[in-house]
PDB file of N, CA and C in Angstrom:
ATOM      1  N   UNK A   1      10.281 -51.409  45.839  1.00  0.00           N
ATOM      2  CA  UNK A   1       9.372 -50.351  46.225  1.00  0.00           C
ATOM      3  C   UNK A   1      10.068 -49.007  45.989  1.00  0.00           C
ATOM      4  N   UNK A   2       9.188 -48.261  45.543  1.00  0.00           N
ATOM      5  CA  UNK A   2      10.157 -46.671  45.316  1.00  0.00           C
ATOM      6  C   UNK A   2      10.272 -46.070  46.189  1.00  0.00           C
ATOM      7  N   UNK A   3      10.999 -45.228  46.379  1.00  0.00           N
ATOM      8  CA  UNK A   3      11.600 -43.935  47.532  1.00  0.00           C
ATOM      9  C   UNK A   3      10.746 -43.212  47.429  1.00  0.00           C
ATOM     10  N   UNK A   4      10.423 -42.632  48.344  1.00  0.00           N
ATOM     11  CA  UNK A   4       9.594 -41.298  48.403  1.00  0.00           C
ATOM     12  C   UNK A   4      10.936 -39.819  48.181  1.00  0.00           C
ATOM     13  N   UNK A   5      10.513 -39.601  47.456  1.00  0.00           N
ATOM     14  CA  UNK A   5      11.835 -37.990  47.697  1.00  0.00           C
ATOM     15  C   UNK A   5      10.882 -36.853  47.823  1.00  0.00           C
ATOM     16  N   UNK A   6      10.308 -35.682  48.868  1.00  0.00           N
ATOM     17  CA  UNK A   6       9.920 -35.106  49.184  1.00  0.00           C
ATOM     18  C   UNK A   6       8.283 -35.285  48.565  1.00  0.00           C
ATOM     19  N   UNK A   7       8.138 -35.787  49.233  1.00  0.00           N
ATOM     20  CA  UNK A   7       6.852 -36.494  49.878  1.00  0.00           C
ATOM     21  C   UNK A   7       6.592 -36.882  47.938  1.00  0.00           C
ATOM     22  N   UNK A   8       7.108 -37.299  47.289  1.00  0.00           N
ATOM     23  CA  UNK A   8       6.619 -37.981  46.254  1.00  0.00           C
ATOM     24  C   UNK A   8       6.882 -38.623  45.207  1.00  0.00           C
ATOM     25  N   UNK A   9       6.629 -39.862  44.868  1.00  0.00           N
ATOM     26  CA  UNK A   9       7.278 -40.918  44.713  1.00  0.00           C
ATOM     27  C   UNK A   9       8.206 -40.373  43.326  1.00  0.00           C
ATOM     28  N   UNK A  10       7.829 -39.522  42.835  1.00  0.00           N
ATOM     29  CA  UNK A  10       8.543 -39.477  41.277  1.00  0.00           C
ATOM     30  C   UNK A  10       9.481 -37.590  41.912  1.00  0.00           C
ATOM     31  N   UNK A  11      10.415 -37.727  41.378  1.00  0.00           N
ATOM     32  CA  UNK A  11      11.478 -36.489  41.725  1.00  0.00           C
ATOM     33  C   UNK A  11      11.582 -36.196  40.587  1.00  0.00           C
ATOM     34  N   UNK A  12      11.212 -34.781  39.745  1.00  0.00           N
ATOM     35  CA  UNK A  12      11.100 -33.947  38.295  1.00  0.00           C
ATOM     36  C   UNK A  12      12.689 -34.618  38.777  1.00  0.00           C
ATOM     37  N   UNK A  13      13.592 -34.042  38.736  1.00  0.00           N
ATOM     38  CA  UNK A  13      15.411 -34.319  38.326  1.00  0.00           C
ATOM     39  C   UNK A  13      15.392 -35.217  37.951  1.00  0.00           C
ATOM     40  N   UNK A  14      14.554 -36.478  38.356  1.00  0.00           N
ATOM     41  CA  UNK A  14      15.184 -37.923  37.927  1.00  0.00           C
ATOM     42  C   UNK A  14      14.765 -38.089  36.377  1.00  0.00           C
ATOM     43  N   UNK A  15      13.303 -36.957  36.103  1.00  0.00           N
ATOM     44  CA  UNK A  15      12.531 -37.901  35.103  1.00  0.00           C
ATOM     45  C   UNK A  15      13.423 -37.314  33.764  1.00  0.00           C
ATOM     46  N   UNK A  16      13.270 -37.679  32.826  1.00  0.00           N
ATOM     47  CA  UNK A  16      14.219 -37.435  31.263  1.00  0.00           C
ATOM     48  C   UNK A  16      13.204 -36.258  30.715  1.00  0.00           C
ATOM     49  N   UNK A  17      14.114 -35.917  30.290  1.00  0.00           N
ATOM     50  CA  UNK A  17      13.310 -34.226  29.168  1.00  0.00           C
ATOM     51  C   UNK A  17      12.933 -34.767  28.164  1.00  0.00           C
ATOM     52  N   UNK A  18      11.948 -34.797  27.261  1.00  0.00           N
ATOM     53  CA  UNK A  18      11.252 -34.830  26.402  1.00  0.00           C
ATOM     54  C   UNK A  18      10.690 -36.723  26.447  1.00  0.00           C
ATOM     55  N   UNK A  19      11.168 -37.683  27.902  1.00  0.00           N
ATOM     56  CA  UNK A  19      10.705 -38.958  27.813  1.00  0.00           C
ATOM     57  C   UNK A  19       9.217 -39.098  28.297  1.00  0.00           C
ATOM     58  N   UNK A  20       8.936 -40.323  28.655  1.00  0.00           N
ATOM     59  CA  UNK A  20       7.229 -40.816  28.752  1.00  0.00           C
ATOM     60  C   UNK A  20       6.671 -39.638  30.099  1.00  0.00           C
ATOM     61  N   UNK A  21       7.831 -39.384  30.748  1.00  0.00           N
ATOM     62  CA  UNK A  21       7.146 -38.453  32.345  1.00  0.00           C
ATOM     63  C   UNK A  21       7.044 -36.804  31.694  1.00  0.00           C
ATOM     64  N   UNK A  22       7.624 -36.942  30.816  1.00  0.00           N
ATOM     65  CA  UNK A  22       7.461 -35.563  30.757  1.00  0.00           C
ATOM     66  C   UNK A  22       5.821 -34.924  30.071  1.00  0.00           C
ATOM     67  N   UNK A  23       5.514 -33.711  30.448  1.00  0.00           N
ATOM     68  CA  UNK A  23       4.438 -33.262  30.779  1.00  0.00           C
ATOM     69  C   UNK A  23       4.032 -32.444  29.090  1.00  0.00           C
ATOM     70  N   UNK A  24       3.489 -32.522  28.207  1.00  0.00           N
ATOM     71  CA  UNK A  24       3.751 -31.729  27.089  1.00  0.00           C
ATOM     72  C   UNK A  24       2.784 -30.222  27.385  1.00  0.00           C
ATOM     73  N   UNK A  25       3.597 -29.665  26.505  1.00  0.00           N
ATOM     74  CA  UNK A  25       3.208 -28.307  26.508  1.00  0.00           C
ATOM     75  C   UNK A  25       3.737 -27.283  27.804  1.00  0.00           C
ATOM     76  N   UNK A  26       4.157 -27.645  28.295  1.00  0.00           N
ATOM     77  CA  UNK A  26       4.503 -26.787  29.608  1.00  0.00           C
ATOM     78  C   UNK A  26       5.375 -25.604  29.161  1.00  0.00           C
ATOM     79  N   UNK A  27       6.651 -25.602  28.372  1.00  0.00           N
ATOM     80  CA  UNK A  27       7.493 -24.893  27.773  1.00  0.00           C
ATOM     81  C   UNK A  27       7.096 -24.126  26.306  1.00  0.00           C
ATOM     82  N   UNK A  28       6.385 -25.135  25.522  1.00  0.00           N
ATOM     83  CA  UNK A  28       5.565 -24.718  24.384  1.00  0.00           C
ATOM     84  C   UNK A  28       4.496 -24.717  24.512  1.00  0.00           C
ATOM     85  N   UNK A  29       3.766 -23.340  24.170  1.00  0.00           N
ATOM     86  CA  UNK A  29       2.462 -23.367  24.130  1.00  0.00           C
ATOM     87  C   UNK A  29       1.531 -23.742  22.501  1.00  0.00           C
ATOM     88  N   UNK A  30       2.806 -23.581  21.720  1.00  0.00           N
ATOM     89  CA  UNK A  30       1.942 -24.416  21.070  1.00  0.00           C
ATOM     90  C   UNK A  30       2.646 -25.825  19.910  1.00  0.00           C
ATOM     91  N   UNK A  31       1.972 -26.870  19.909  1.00  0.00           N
ATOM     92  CA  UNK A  31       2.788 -28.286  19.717  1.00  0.00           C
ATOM     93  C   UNK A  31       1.984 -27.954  18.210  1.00  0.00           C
ATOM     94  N   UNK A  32       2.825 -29.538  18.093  1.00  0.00           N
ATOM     95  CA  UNK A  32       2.645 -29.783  16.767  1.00  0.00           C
ATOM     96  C   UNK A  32       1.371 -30.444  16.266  1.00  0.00           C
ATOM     97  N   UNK A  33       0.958 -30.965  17.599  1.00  0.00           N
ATOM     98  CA  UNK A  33      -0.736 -31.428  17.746  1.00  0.00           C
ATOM     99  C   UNK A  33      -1.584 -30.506  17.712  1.00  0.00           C
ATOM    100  N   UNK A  34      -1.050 -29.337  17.975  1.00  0.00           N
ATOM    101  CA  UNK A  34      -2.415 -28.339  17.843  1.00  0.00           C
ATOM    102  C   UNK A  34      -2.444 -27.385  16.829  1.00  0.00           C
ATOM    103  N   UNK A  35      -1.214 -27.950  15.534  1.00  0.00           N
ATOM    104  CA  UNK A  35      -0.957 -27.277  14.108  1.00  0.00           C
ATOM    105  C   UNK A  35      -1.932 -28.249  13.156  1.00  0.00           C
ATOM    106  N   UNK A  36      -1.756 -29.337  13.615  1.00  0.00           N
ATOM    107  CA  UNK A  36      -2.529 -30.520  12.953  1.00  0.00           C
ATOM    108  C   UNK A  36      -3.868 -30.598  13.496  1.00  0.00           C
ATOM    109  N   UNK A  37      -4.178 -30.178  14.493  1.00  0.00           N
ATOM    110  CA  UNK A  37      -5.721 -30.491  15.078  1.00  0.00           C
ATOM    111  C   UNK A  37      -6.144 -29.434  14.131  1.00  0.00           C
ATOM    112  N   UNK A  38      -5.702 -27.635  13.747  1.00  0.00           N
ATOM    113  CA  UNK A  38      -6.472 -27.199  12.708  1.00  0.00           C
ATOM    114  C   UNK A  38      -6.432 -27.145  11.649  1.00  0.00           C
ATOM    115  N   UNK A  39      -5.561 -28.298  11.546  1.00  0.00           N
ATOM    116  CA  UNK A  39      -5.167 -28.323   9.780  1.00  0.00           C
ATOM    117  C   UNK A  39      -6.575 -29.296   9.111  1.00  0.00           C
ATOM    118  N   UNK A  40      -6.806 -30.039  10.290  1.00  0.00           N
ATOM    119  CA  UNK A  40      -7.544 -30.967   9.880  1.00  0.00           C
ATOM    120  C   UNK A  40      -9.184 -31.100  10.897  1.00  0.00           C
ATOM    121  N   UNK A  41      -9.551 -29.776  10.865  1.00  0.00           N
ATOM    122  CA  UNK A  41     -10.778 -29.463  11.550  1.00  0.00           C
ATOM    123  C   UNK A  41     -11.745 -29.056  10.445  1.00  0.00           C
ATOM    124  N   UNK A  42     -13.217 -28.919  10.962  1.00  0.00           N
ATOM    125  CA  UNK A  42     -14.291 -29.291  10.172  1.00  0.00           C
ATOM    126  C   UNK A  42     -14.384 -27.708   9.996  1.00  0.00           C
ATOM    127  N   UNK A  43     -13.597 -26.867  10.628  1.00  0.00           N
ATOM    128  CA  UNK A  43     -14.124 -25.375  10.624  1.00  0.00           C
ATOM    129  C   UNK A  43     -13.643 -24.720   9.258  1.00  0.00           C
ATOM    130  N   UNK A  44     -14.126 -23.762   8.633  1.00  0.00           N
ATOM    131  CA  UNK A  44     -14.143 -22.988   7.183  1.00  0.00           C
ATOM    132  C   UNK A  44     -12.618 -23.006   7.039  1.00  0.00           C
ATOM    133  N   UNK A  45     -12.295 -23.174   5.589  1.00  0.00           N
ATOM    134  CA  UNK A  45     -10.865 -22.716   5.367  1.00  0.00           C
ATOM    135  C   UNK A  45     -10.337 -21.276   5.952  1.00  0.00           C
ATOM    136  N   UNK A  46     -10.936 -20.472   5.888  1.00  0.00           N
ATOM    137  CA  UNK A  46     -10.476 -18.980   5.819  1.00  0.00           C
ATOM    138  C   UNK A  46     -10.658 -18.727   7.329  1.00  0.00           C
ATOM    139  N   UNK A  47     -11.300 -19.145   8.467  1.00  0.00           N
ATOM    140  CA  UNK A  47     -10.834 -19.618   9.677  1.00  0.00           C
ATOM    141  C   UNK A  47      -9.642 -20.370  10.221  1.00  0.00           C
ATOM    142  N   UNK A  48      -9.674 -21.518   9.835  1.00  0.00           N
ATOM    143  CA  UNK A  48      -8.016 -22.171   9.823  1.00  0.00           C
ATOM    144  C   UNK A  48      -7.203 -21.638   9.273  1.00  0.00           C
ATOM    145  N   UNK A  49      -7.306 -20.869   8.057  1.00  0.00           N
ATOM    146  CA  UNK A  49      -5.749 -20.038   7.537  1.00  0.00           C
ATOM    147  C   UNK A  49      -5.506 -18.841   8.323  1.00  0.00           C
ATOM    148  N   UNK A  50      -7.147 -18.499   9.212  1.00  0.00           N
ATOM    149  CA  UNK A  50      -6.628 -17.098   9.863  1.00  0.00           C
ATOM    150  C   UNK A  50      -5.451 -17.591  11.494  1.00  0.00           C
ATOM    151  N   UNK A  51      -6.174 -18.768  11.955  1.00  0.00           N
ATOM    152  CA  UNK A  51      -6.246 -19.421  13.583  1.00  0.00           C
ATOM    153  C   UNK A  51      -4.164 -19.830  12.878  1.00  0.00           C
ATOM    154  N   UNK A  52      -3.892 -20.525  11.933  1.00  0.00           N
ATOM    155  CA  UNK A  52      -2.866 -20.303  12.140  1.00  0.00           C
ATOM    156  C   UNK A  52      -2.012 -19.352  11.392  1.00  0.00           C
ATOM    157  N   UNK A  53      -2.540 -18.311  10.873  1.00  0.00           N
ATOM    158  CA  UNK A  53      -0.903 -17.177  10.748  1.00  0.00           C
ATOM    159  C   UNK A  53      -1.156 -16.796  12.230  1.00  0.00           C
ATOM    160  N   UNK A  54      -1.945 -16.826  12.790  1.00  0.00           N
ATOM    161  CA  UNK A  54      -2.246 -16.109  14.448  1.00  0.00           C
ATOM    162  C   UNK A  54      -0.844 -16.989  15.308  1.00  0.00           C
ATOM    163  N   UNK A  55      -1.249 -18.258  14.722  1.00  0.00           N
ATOM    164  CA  UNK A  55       0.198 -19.313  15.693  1.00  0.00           C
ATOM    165  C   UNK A  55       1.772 -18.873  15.332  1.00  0.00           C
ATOM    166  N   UNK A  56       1.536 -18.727  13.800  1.00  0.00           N
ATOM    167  CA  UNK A  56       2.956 -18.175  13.275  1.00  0.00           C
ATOM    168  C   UNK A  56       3.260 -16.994  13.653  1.00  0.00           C
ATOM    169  N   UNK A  57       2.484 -16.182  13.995  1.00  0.00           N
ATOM    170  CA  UNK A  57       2.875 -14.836  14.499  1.00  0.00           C
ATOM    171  C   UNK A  57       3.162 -14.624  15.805  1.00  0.00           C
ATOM    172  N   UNK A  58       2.574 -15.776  16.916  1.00  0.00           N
ATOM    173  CA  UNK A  58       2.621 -15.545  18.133  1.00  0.00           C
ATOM    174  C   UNK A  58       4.489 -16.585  18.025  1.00  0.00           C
ATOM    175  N   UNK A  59       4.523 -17.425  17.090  1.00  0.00           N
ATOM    176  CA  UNK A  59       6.255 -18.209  17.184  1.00  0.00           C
ATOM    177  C   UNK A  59       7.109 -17.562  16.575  1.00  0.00           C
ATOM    178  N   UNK A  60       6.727 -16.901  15.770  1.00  0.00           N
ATOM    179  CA  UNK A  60       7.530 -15.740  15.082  1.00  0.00           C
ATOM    180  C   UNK A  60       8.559 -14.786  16.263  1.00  0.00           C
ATOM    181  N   UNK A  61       7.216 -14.242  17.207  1.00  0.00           N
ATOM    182  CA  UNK A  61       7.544 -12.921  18.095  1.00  0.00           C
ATOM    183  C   UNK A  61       8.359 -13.549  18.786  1.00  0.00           C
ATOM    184  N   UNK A  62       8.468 -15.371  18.939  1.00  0.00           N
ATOM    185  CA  UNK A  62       9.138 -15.934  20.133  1.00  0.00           C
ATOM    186  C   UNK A  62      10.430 -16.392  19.570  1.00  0.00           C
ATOM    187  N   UNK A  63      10.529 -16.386  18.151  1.00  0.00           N
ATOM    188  CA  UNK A  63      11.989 -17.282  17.757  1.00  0.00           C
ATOM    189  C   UNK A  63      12.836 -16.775  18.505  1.00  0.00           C
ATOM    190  N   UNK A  64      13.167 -15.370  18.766  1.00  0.00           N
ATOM    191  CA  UNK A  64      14.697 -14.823  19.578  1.00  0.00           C
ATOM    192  C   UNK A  64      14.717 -15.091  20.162  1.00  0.00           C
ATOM    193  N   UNK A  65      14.076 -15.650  21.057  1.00  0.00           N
ATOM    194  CA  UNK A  65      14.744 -16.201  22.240  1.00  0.00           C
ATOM    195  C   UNK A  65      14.855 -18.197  22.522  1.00  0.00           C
ATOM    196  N   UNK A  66      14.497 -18.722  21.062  1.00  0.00           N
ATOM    197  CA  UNK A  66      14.536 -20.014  20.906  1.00  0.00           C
ATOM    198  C   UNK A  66      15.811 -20.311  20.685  1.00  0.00           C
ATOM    199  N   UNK A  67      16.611 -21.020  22.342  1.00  0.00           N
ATOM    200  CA  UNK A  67      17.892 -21.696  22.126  1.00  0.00           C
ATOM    201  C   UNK A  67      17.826 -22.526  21.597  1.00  0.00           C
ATOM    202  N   UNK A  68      16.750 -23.041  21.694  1.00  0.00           N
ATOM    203  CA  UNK A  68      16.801 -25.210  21.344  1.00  0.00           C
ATOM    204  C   UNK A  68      16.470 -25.477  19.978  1.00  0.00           C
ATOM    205  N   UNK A  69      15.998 -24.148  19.148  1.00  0.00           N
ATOM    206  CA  UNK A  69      16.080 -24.201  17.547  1.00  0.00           C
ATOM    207  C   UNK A  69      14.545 -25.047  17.770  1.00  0.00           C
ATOM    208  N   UNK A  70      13.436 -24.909  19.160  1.00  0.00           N
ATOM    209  CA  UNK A  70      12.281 -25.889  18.903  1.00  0.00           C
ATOM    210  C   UNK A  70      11.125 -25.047  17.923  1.00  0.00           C
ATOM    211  N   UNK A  71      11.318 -23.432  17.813  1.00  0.00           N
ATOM    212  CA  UNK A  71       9.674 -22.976  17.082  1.00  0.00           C
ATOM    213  C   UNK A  71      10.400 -23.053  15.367  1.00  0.00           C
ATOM    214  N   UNK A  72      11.420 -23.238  15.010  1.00  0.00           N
ATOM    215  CA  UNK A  72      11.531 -22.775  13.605  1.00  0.00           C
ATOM    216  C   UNK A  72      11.180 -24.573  12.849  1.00  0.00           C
ATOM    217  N   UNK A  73      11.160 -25.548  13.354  1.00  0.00           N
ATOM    218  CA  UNK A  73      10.097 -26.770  12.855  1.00  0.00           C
ATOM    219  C   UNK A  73       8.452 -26.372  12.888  1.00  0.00           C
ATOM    220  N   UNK A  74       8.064 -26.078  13.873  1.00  0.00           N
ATOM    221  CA  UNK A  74       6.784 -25.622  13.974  1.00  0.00           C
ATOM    222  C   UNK A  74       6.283 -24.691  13.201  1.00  0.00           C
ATOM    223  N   UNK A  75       7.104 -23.441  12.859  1.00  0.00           N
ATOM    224  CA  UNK A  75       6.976 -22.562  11.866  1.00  0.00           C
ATOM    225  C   UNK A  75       7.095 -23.496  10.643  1.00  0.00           C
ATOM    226  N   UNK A  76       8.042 -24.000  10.005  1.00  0.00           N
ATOM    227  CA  UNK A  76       7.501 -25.092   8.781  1.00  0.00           C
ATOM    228  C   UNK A  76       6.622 -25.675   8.892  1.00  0.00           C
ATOM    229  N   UNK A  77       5.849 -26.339   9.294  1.00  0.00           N
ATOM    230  CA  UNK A  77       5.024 -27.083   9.837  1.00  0.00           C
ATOM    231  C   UNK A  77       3.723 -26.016   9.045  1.00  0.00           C
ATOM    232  N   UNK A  78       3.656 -25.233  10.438  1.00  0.00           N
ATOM    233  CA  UNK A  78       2.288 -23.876   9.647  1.00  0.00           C
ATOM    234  C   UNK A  78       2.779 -23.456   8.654  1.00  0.00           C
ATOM    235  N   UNK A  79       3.582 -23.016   7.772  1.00  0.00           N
ATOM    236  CA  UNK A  79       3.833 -22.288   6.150  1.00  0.00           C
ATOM    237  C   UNK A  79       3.746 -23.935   5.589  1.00  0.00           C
ATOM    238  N   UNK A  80       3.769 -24.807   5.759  1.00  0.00           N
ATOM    239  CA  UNK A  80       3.568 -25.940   5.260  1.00  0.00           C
ATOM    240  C   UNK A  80       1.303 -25.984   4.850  1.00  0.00           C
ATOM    241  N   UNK A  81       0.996 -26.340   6.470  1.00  0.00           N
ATOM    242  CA  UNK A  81      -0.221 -26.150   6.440  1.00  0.00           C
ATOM    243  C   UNK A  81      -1.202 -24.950   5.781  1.00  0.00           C
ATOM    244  N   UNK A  82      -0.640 -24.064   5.497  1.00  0.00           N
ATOM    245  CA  UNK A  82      -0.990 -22.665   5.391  1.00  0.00           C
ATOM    246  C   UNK A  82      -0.823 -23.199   3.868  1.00  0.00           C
ATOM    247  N   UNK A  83       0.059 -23.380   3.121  1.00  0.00           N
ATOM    248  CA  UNK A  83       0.089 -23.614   1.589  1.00  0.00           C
ATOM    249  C   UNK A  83      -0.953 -25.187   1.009  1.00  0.00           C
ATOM    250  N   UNK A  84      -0.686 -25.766   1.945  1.00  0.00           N
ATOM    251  CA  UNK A  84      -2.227 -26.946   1.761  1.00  0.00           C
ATOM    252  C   UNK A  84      -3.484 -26.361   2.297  1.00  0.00           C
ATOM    253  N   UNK A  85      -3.402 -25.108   2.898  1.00  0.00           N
ATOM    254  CA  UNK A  85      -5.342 -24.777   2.794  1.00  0.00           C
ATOM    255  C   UNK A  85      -5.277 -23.845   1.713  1.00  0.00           C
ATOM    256  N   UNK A  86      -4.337 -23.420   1.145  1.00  0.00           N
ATOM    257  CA  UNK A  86      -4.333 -21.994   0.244  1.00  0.00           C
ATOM    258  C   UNK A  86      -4.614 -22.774  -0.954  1.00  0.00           C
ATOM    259  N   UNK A  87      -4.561 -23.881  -1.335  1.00  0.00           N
ATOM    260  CA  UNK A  87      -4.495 -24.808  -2.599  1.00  0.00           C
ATOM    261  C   UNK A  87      -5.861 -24.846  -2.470  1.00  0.00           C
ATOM    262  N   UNK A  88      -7.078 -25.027  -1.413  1.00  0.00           N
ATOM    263  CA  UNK A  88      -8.351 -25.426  -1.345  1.00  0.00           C
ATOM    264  C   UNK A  88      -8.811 -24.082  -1.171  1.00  0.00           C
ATOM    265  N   UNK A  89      -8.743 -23.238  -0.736  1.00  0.00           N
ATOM    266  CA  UNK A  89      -9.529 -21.979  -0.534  1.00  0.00           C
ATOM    267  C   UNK A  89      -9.541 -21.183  -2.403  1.00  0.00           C
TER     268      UNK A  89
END
């Protein structure tokens, strides 16, 4: 049976950073699921190429202060996506 540690059964310290308890998006606001949800949405090209330089610009303003090296994948990711809608537009 589990311990209760202040009044609840799961204690954030115990759980692992980036394992099954952890919560996504809390630290990043924006994942790699939501580079791909508009890469691959029904909405106009020239909408999706605008929705993400908007993401690259909002991870851009944030790289300086990225210790963990987590927005400069994500930034590939969109100049990735951004050059596969530019091929169709």
């Amino acid at each position: 049976m589990p311990l209760m540690k202040n009044g609840s059964i799961i204690d954030p310290v115990d759980a692992e950073v980036g394992g099954d308890d952890d919560i996504g998006g809390i630290a990043q606001t924006i994942t790699s699921d939501d580079i791909d949800a508009i890469l691959m949405s029904p909405s106009p090209v020239d909408e999706r190429l605008e929705a993400l330089r908007a993401m690259r610009s909002e991870l851009e303003a944030r790289s300086h202060a990225d210790r963990g090296n987590d927005i400069a994948p994500l930034i590939n990711q969109i100049d990735a996506a951004i050059a596969l809608l530019s091929m169709r537009a």
